[in-house]
Amino acid sequence: MNVPNTNNDAEIRTTDQLKTTISEVVHTQKITDIHTHLFSPPFNELLLWGIDELLTYHYLIAEVFRKSDVSYQQFWSMTKAQQAELIWQTLFIENSPISEACRGVVTTLNELGLDVGSRNLQDYRDYFADTTVEDFIDTVFESANVSKVVMTNDPFDPAESPVWESGDTGDTRFEAALRMDVLINSYEDTAYEHLRGLGYEVDPILSSEKSYKEVRRFLETWIQRMDPKYMAVSLPPDFQYPDDGVLGRLFDNCILPISREFNVPFALMIGVKRAVNPQLKMAGDGTGKADLSSLEALLRENPDNKFLVTLLSRENQHELCVIGRKFKNLMIFGCWWFMNNPSVIEEITRERIELLGLSVIPQHSDARILDQLIYKWKHSRQIIADVLVEKYQSILDVGWTLTHSEIERDVNNLFGGNFERFLNGN
Ligand code: FIX
Ligand code: ZN
């Protein structure tokens, strides 16, 4: 017997109804963006926004050198406004802006109601000059339909310190993530001295019980100060675990115990080769395929720890899904950086849903400039919706029934529910 449906829970029978429902649900569902490089207003100049920032995004800097004769030295000696003008002229006027990073600028301007057909950079600059950052945050969060964004907070960055010392990060839509690249990847070069300077009694190679205790004390202090959603690190493709060096000692004696004790997951972003071309500065990082047996060992040997993982190499993505099937303490998230392109997002999202169903966090934005929330989410939402249509259609075709509220439940989990449950579960 068919259970009668209320209007709100209409049964979906046809492909048209399915497409309309998914499009409506995917576009109206608010998103928790679990990894960005955005900052709330009290962080002042760390919060980047506006057309010149948008145009000088490091993804576009990498592209401009391929099409312009400008030398590295000339480019880096320009002001930000001059760099933005060069990028605009080269990538948007002298060439059509169809790379994903270029297209993102066009989508963003259009969504902000600006006339992209005019190609008038000055008009775009005027628009931003007439806007306050607080108003613009509201505009962007509304346009992207995002409810929360997780920042990337470096406890070693002096530019962030005043805000953490003040205890007030302002707008609560911005939440913290405790980033540990300096601690983990530069312990001997940078972190050790810094910690000593702050009065932590650590030794240069982190080899004593006393040092472990002191690093744990440092982490505890920052967890209390930031109330982070998770701790995070980016790692090179040759990352290994177990490890008898500083990284292994930090993981086993400091980070993993603290992560368990405070129920703060550890996010691993694996596969970045930093400074493949140092001349490009932040745009000069590359990617490499990782050996995921290290990740398997980490998950197996630390079953009471929770790990969020994203990988930078396309070649690793299928293997990661298989690992996800083996370890419930792993939450796979996002299409990171060079993966954040339509063809790859589509492939990875399909692969993940086929192997893991709805138990993943399909995307994060990695936005560095506030405005980018608009295009990154607009582009990704469309792809996620298309993959969902295909997957739901395949069960409708063989007689499964679906309702509007079931699709709402599923999309809600993908866009925030899975993250919250993973954080709050034991
Ligand atoms: O390590 C990271 O969090 C990376 O996302 C960034 O460092 C990278 O520069 C980036 O912006 C990628 O989208
Ligand atoms: Zn990032």
Short mmCIF file of C-alpha atoms and ligand atoms in Angstrom, two decimals:
data_model
loop_
_atom_site.label_atom_id
_atom_site.label_comp_id
_atom_site.label_asym_id
_atom_site.label_seq_id
_atom_site.Cartn_x
_atom_site.Cartn_y
_atom_site.Cartn_z
CA MET A 1 0.00 0.00 0.00
CA ASN A 2 1.32 3.46 -0.87
CA VAL A 3 1.79 5.78 2.08
CA PRO A 4 0.14 9.14 1.24
CA ASN A 5 2.61 12.02 0.98
CA THR A 6 2.19 15.54 2.21
CA ASN A 7 3.17 18.30 -0.22
CA ASN A 8 6.46 18.66 1.56
CA ASP A 9 7.21 15.04 1.11
CA ALA A 10 6.09 14.52 -2.43
CA GLU A 11 7.05 11.23 -3.95
CA ILE A 12 9.34 11.56 -6.93
CA ARG A 13 8.21 9.57 -9.94
CA THR A 14 9.63 11.09 -13.10
CA THR A 15 13.08 12.19 -14.25
CA ASP A 16 11.82 15.77 -14.51
CA GLN A 17 10.62 15.70 -10.89
CA LEU A 18 13.94 14.20 -9.83
CA LYS A 19 15.97 16.87 -11.63
CA THR A 20 13.82 19.70 -10.29
CA THR A 21 13.93 18.37 -6.73
CA ILE A 22 17.68 17.80 -6.68
CA SER A 23 18.39 21.16 -8.24
CA GLU A 24 16.15 22.89 -5.71
CA VAL A 25 17.55 20.98 -2.70
CA VAL A 26 21.22 21.23 -3.72
CA HIS A 27 20.92 24.96 -4.37
CA THR A 28 18.95 25.83 -1.23
CA GLN A 29 20.84 23.65 1.25
CA LYS A 30 23.24 25.75 3.35
CA ILE A 31 26.83 24.56 3.36
CA THR A 32 29.48 24.22 6.04
CA ASP A 33 32.70 24.88 4.15
CA ILE A 34 35.20 22.79 6.08
CA HIS A 35 38.45 24.13 4.66
CA THR A 36 39.17 27.68 3.55
CA HIS A 37 41.93 30.24 3.97
CA LEU A 38 39.46 32.99 4.85
CA PHE A 39 39.52 35.04 8.04
CA SER A 40 36.92 36.93 10.05
CA PRO A 41 37.15 40.78 10.08
CA PRO A 42 39.20 41.14 13.30
CA PHE A 43 42.10 39.48 11.47
CA ASN A 44 42.20 42.66 9.36
CA GLU A 45 44.49 42.40 6.35
CA LEU A 46 44.46 38.58 6.49
CA LEU A 47 40.90 38.68 5.20
CA LEU A 48 41.30 39.08 1.44
CA TRP A 49 38.48 40.32 -0.78
CA GLY A 50 37.84 42.43 -3.87
CA ILE A 51 38.69 42.35 -7.55
CA ASP A 52 42.46 42.90 -7.25
CA GLU A 53 42.79 40.03 -4.76
CA LEU A 54 40.57 37.88 -6.96
CA LEU A 55 42.76 38.54 -9.99
CA THR A 56 46.03 37.95 -8.14
CA TYR A 57 44.95 34.56 -6.75
CA HIS A 58 47.97 32.28 -6.98
CA TYR A 59 46.16 29.95 -9.41
CA LEU A 60 46.00 32.90 -11.87
CA ILE A 61 49.57 33.96 -11.17
CA ALA A 62 50.71 30.50 -12.31
CA GLU A 63 48.68 30.94 -15.51
CA VAL A 64 49.81 34.49 -16.39
CA PHE A 65 53.46 33.49 -16.78
CA ARG A 66 52.46 31.00 -19.46
CA LYS A 67 50.88 33.70 -21.61
CA SER A 68 52.88 36.84 -20.84
CA ASP A 69 56.54 37.69 -21.38
CA VAL A 70 56.80 39.25 -17.96
CA SER A 71 59.80 37.99 -15.99
CA TYR A 72 59.47 36.73 -12.42
CA GLN A 73 61.51 39.66 -11.23
CA GLN A 74 59.32 42.20 -13.08
CA PHE A 75 56.11 40.61 -11.85
CA TRP A 76 57.13 40.47 -8.19
CA SER A 77 58.29 44.08 -8.25
CA MET A 78 54.85 45.29 -9.39
CA THR A 79 52.19 46.56 -7.00
CA LYS A 80 49.16 44.36 -6.45
CA ALA A 81 47.07 46.68 -8.65
CA GLN A 82 49.62 46.40 -11.49
CA GLN A 83 49.73 42.62 -11.16
CA ALA A 84 45.93 42.52 -11.30
CA GLU A 85 45.96 44.69 -14.44
CA LEU A 86 48.52 42.47 -16.14
CA ILE A 87 46.51 39.35 -15.32
CA TRP A 88 43.29 40.98 -16.50
CA GLN A 89 44.87 42.11 -19.75
CA THR A 90 46.67 38.83 -20.44
CA LEU A 91 44.20 36.18 -19.32
CA PHE A 92 40.86 37.94 -19.83
CA ILE A 93 41.37 40.37 -22.73
CA GLU A 94 44.14 38.91 -24.89
CA ASN A 95 42.92 35.35 -24.26
CA SER A 96 39.51 33.94 -23.39
CA PRO A 97 39.09 33.19 -19.68
CA ILE A 98 38.07 29.55 -19.86
CA SER A 99 40.48 27.89 -17.43
CA GLU A 100 38.67 27.00 -14.19
CA ALA A 101 40.45 29.75 -12.23
CA CYS A 102 39.64 32.38 -14.89
CA ARG A 103 36.08 31.16 -15.30
CA GLY A 104 35.72 31.52 -11.54
CA VAL A 105 36.33 35.26 -11.75
CA VAL A 106 33.72 35.62 -14.51
CA THR A 107 31.14 33.60 -12.56
CA THR A 108 31.80 35.63 -9.41
CA LEU A 109 31.46 39.03 -11.11
CA ASN A 110 28.28 37.90 -12.82
CA GLU A 111 26.76 36.58 -9.57
CA LEU A 112 27.56 39.91 -7.93
CA GLY A 113 25.41 41.58 -10.59
CA LEU A 114 28.31 43.15 -12.48
CA ASP A 115 28.29 43.37 -16.26
CA VAL A 116 30.88 40.82 -17.37
CA GLY A 117 30.18 41.73 -21.00
CA SER A 118 31.61 45.21 -20.46
CA ARG A 119 35.04 43.81 -19.48
CA ASN A 120 35.53 47.07 -17.62
CA LEU A 121 37.97 46.50 -14.78
CA GLN A 122 37.46 50.00 -13.43
CA ASP A 123 33.71 49.39 -13.00
CA TYR A 124 34.49 46.28 -10.98
CA ARG A 125 36.96 48.20 -8.84
CA ASP A 126 34.35 50.91 -8.26
CA TYR A 127 31.84 48.32 -7.06
CA PHE A 128 34.22 47.04 -4.38
CA ALA A 129 35.31 50.57 -3.40
CA ASP A 130 31.66 51.30 -2.54
CA THR A 131 31.26 48.25 -0.28
CA THR A 132 32.27 47.61 3.31
CA VAL A 133 33.81 44.28 4.21
CA GLU A 134 31.00 43.49 6.67
CA ASP A 135 28.35 44.07 4.00
CA PHE A 136 30.36 42.11 1.50
CA ILE A 137 30.63 39.11 3.84
CA ASP A 138 26.83 39.05 4.04
CA THR A 139 26.51 39.37 0.27
CA VAL A 140 28.94 36.52 -0.33
CA PHE A 141 27.55 34.16 2.32
CA GLU A 142 24.07 34.75 0.91
CA SER A 143 25.09 34.30 -2.71
CA ALA A 144 27.15 31.16 -2.01
CA ASN A 145 24.49 29.98 0.47
CA VAL A 146 27.17 29.08 2.97
CA SER A 147 26.43 29.14 6.69
CA LYS A 148 29.89 28.50 8.17
CA VAL A 149 33.44 28.54 6.91
CA VAL A 150 36.40 26.95 8.64
CA MET A 151 39.52 29.12 8.58
CA THR A 152 43.15 27.90 8.54
CA ASN A 153 44.77 29.21 11.71
CA ASP A 154 48.50 29.06 12.23
CA PRO A 155 49.56 29.35 15.88
CA PHE A 156 53.03 30.36 14.71
CA ASP A 157 51.82 33.32 12.64
CA PRO A 158 52.41 36.63 14.45
CA ALA A 159 49.77 38.29 12.25
CA GLU A 160 47.09 36.13 13.87
CA SER A 161 48.31 36.51 17.47
CA PRO A 162 46.56 39.79 18.40
CA VAL A 163 43.19 38.29 17.60
CA TRP A 164 43.81 35.11 19.58
CA GLU A 165 45.13 37.16 22.48
CA SER A 166 42.01 39.34 22.41
CA GLY A 167 39.86 36.20 22.63
CA ASP A 168 37.38 37.63 20.11
CA THR A 169 37.30 36.41 16.52
CA GLY A 170 34.21 38.47 15.73
CA ASP A 171 31.79 36.95 13.23
CA THR A 172 30.89 33.47 14.50
CA ARG A 173 30.30 32.18 10.98
CA PHE A 174 34.09 31.84 10.81
CA GLU A 175 35.34 28.84 12.80
CA ALA A 176 38.90 27.82 13.54
CA ALA A 177 41.16 24.98 12.42
CA LEU A 178 44.49 24.56 14.17
CA ARG A 179 47.04 24.27 11.39
CA MET A 180 50.23 22.45 12.27
CA ASP A 181 52.42 22.62 9.17
CA VAL A 182 55.09 24.62 10.98
CA LEU A 183 55.13 22.27 13.98
CA ILE A 184 55.23 19.09 11.90
CA ASN A 185 57.08 20.03 8.72
CA SER A 186 59.54 22.56 10.19
CA TYR A 187 60.04 21.42 13.76
CA GLU A 188 63.84 21.51 13.65
CA ASP A 189 64.08 24.69 11.50
CA THR A 190 61.42 26.96 12.96
CA ALA A 191 59.05 25.48 15.51
CA TYR A 192 61.68 24.38 18.01
CA GLU A 193 63.12 27.91 18.43
CA HIS A 194 59.67 29.44 18.49
CA LEU A 195 58.49 27.06 21.23
CA ARG A 196 61.64 27.68 23.29
CA GLY A 197 61.05 31.43 22.92
CA LEU A 198 57.57 30.97 24.39
CA GLY A 199 58.97 29.08 27.37
CA TYR A 200 58.23 25.52 26.27
CA GLU A 201 61.11 23.27 27.33
CA VAL A 202 61.51 21.26 24.15
CA ASP A 203 64.73 19.78 22.78
CA PRO A 204 65.97 20.34 19.20
CA ILE A 205 65.10 16.87 17.90
CA LEU A 206 62.07 16.21 20.07
CA SER A 207 63.47 13.13 21.71
CA SER A 208 62.46 13.24 25.37
CA GLU A 209 59.36 12.60 27.44
CA LYS A 210 59.70 16.18 28.73
CA SER A 211 59.57 17.58 25.16
CA TYR A 212 56.49 15.51 24.31
CA LYS A 213 54.76 16.83 27.39
CA GLU A 214 55.66 20.39 26.46
CA VAL A 215 54.35 20.05 22.89
CA ARG A 216 51.14 18.56 24.30
CA ARG A 217 50.89 21.57 26.62
CA PHE A 218 51.34 23.87 23.60
CA LEU A 219 48.59 22.06 21.68
CA GLU A 220 46.24 22.10 24.68
CA THR A 221 46.73 25.84 25.05
CA TRP A 222 45.87 26.43 21.41
CA ILE A 223 42.89 24.10 21.47
CA GLN A 224 41.52 26.02 24.41
CA ARG A 225 42.26 29.34 22.72
CA MET A 226 40.92 28.56 19.25
CA ASP A 227 38.28 25.92 19.92
CA PRO A 228 39.23 24.42 16.54
CA LYS A 229 36.98 22.09 14.57
CA TYR A 230 40.05 20.00 13.81
CA MET A 231 43.87 20.07 13.75
CA ALA A 232 45.39 19.93 10.26
CA VAL A 233 48.58 19.45 8.33
CA SER A 234 49.56 19.29 4.67
CA LEU A 235 52.10 16.59 3.87
CA PRO A 236 54.34 15.69 0.93
CA PRO A 237 53.61 12.63 -1.22
CA ASP A 238 56.49 10.74 0.42
CA PHE A 239 54.96 11.07 3.89
CA GLN A 240 55.52 7.85 5.83
CA TYR A 241 53.98 6.30 8.89
CA PRO A 242 55.13 4.69 11.13
CA ASP A 243 58.17 6.92 11.24
CA ASP A 244 61.15 6.98 13.59
CA GLY A 245 61.90 10.69 12.99
CA VAL A 246 60.43 13.89 14.41
CA LEU A 247 57.17 13.44 12.50
CA GLY A 248 56.56 9.99 13.94
CA ARG A 249 57.41 11.12 17.47
CA LEU A 250 55.14 14.15 17.13
CA PHE A 251 52.28 12.04 15.81
CA ASP A 252 52.56 9.23 18.37
CA ASN A 253 53.45 11.16 21.51
CA CYS A 254 51.84 14.55 21.04
CA ILE A 255 49.22 15.01 18.34
CA LEU A 256 47.34 11.71 18.36
CA PRO A 257 46.96 11.59 22.17
CA ILE A 258 45.74 15.21 22.24
CA SER A 259 43.41 14.61 19.32
CA ARG A 260 41.85 11.71 21.25
CA GLU A 261 41.73 13.48 24.58
CA PHE A 262 40.01 16.61 23.22
CA ASN A 263 37.99 14.82 20.54
CA VAL A 264 39.47 17.11 17.88
CA PRO A 265 40.02 15.16 14.62
CA PHE A 266 43.32 15.30 12.78
CA ALA A 267 43.04 16.40 9.14
CA LEU A 268 45.71 15.16 6.74
CA MET A 269 46.11 16.82 3.36
CA ILE A 270 48.57 14.59 1.56
CA GLY A 271 50.38 14.98 -1.74
CA VAL A 272 51.79 18.51 -1.96
CA LYS A 273 55.33 19.06 -3.24
CA ARG A 274 56.12 22.52 -1.92
CA ALA A 275 58.18 24.92 -4.05
CA VAL A 276 58.60 22.82 -7.19
CA ASN A 277 59.26 26.20 -8.81
CA PRO A 278 60.24 28.64 -6.05
CA GLN A 279 60.20 31.55 -8.54
CA LEU A 280 56.42 31.34 -8.50
CA LYS A 281 56.28 31.75 -4.70
CA MET A 282 52.91 30.48 -3.44
CA ALA A 283 51.96 29.46 -6.98
CA GLY A 284 55.00 27.20 -7.22
CA ASP A 285 53.74 24.12 -5.37
CA GLY A 286 53.16 20.84 -7.20
CA THR A 287 51.68 17.42 -6.63
CA GLY A 288 52.78 13.79 -6.41
CA LYS A 289 51.23 10.40 -5.86
CA ALA A 290 51.43 9.18 -2.28
CA ASP A 291 51.97 5.67 -0.93
CA LEU A 292 48.73 5.14 0.94
CA SER A 293 49.94 2.14 2.93
CA SER A 294 51.14 4.80 5.41
CA LEU A 295 47.61 6.12 5.72
CA GLU A 296 46.30 2.58 6.18
CA ALA A 297 48.82 2.01 8.99
CA LEU A 298 47.85 5.27 10.68
CA LEU A 299 44.15 4.37 10.59
CA ARG A 300 44.74 0.78 11.68
CA GLU A 301 47.10 1.57 14.53
CA ASN A 302 45.03 4.45 15.87
CA PRO A 303 41.44 3.21 15.78
CA ASP A 304 40.34 5.64 18.50
CA ASN A 305 41.56 8.64 16.53
CA LYS A 306 39.45 10.40 13.93
CA PHE A 307 41.06 11.48 10.65
CA LEU A 308 39.78 13.80 7.95
CA VAL A 309 41.68 13.17 4.72
CA THR A 310 41.97 14.81 1.32
CA LEU A 311 44.56 13.96 -1.33
CA LEU A 312 46.14 16.02 -4.07
CA SER A 313 46.86 13.38 -6.66
CA ARG A 314 44.13 12.13 -8.97
CA GLU A 315 45.86 8.73 -9.08
CA ASN A 316 45.31 8.27 -5.33
CA GLN A 317 41.57 8.95 -5.26
CA HIS A 318 40.21 5.48 -5.99
CA GLU A 319 42.55 3.86 -3.48
CA LEU A 320 41.42 6.39 -0.87
CA CYS A 321 37.79 5.35 -1.40
CA VAL A 322 38.73 1.71 -0.84
CA ILE A 323 40.52 2.68 2.38
CA GLY A 324 37.35 4.55 3.39
CA ARG A 325 35.46 1.26 3.16
CA LYS A 326 37.88 -0.31 5.66
CA PHE A 327 38.14 2.37 8.33
CA LYS A 328 35.23 4.18 9.93
CA ASN A 329 37.66 6.53 11.67
CA LEU A 330 38.35 8.09 8.25
CA MET A 331 36.22 10.88 6.79
CA ILE A 332 37.17 11.72 3.22
CA PHE A 333 36.67 15.34 2.28
CA GLY A 334 36.86 17.74 -0.64
CA CYS A 335 38.49 17.90 -4.04
CA TRP A 336 41.66 19.66 -3.07
CA TRP A 337 43.39 22.34 -5.18
CA PHE A 338 44.42 20.67 -8.48
CA MET A 339 41.48 18.28 -8.00
CA ASN A 340 39.07 21.22 -7.83
CA ASN A 341 38.31 21.25 -11.56
CA PRO A 342 34.95 20.23 -13.03
CA SER A 343 36.08 17.08 -14.85
CA VAL A 344 37.96 15.78 -11.82
CA ILE A 345 35.28 16.79 -9.28
CA GLU A 346 32.74 14.91 -11.34
CA GLU A 347 34.88 11.81 -11.54
CA ILE A 348 35.85 11.81 -7.86
CA THR A 349 32.32 12.54 -6.64
CA ARG A 350 30.91 9.68 -8.70
CA GLU A 351 33.68 7.33 -7.53
CA ARG A 352 33.13 8.26 -3.88
CA ILE A 353 29.37 7.84 -3.99
CA GLU A 354 29.71 4.50 -5.77
CA LEU A 355 32.16 3.18 -3.18
CA LEU A 356 31.05 4.97 -0.02
CA GLY A 357 27.48 6.07 -0.62
CA LEU A 358 26.58 9.25 1.20
CA SER A 359 29.26 8.92 3.93
CA VAL A 360 31.66 11.54 2.60
CA ILE A 361 32.13 15.32 2.59
CA PRO A 362 32.18 15.86 -1.17
CA GLN A 363 33.68 19.31 -1.29
CA HIS A 364 35.35 22.23 0.45
CA SER A 365 36.19 25.51 -1.27
CA ASP A 366 39.78 26.26 -0.22
CA ALA A 367 38.77 29.88 -0.89
CA ARG A 368 41.57 32.33 -0.15
CA ILE A 369 39.61 35.37 -1.25
CA LEU A 370 36.14 35.85 0.20
CA ASP A 371 34.56 36.44 -3.23
CA GLN A 372 35.69 32.96 -4.33
CA LEU A 373 33.11 31.29 -2.12
CA ILE A 374 30.62 32.34 -4.78
CA TYR A 375 32.15 30.60 -7.76
CA LYS A 376 33.71 27.64 -6.02
CA TRP A 377 30.34 26.63 -4.57
CA LYS A 378 28.30 27.53 -7.63
CA HIS A 379 30.49 25.34 -9.83
CA SER A 380 30.68 22.44 -7.35
CA ARG A 381 26.98 22.43 -6.46
CA GLN A 382 26.11 21.97 -10.13
CA ILE A 383 28.40 18.97 -10.51
CA ILE A 384 27.23 17.36 -7.26
CA ALA A 385 23.61 17.83 -8.37
CA ASP A 386 24.32 16.21 -11.76
CA VAL A 387 25.99 13.18 -10.14
CA LEU A 388 23.12 12.81 -7.67
CA VAL A 389 20.55 12.89 -10.48
CA GLU A 390 22.39 10.05 -12.19
CA LYS A 391 22.64 7.98 -9.02
CA TYR A 392 19.06 8.45 -7.81
CA GLN A 393 17.78 7.82 -11.33
CA SER A 394 19.46 4.44 -11.38
CA ILE A 395 17.42 3.23 -8.38
CA LEU A 396 14.20 4.90 -9.55
CA ASP A 397 14.60 2.97 -12.81
CA VAL A 398 14.27 -0.35 -10.99
CA GLY A 399 11.29 0.61 -8.86
CA TRP A 400 12.77 2.29 -5.75
CA THR A 401 10.66 5.15 -4.42
CA LEU A 402 12.08 8.45 -3.24
CA THR A 403 10.63 11.47 -1.52
CA HIS A 404 11.61 15.11 -1.40
CA SER A 405 12.50 14.89 2.29
CA GLU A 406 14.74 11.87 1.75
CA ILE A 407 16.74 13.81 -0.82
CA GLU A 408 16.85 16.76 1.57
CA ARG A 409 18.17 14.49 4.33
CA ASP A 410 20.90 13.12 2.07
CA VAL A 411 22.04 16.50 0.76
CA ASN A 412 21.99 17.95 4.25
CA ASN A 413 24.39 15.18 5.31
CA LEU A 414 26.71 15.83 2.38
CA PHE A 415 26.81 19.59 2.97
CA GLY A 416 27.29 19.65 6.74
CA GLY A 417 25.61 16.80 8.61
CA ASN A 418 28.38 14.26 8.01
CA PHE A 419 30.97 16.74 9.24
CA GLU A 420 29.05 17.56 12.43
CA ARG A 421 28.39 13.91 13.19
CA PHE A 422 32.02 13.00 12.62
CA LEU A 423 33.16 15.78 14.96
CA ASN A 424 30.67 15.02 17.66
CA GLY A 425 30.70 11.22 17.59
CA ASN A 426 33.01 9.17 19.80
O1 FIX B 1 47.86 23.65 2.12
C1 FIX B 1 46.75 24.10 1.82
O2 FIX B 1 45.83 24.24 2.62
C2 FIX B 1 46.54 24.46 0.36
O3 FIX B 1 45.17 24.42 0.09
C3 FIX B 1 47.10 25.83 0.07
O4 FIX B 1 48.34 25.94 0.63
C4 FIX B 1 47.16 26.14 -1.42
O5 FIX B 1 48.02 27.21 -1.61
C5 FIX B 1 45.82 26.48 -1.94
O6 FIX B 1 45.41 27.61 -1.86
C6 FIX B 1 45.05 25.50 -2.59
O7 FIX B 1 43.92 25.69 -2.99
ZN ZN B 2 44.04 24.92 1.70
#
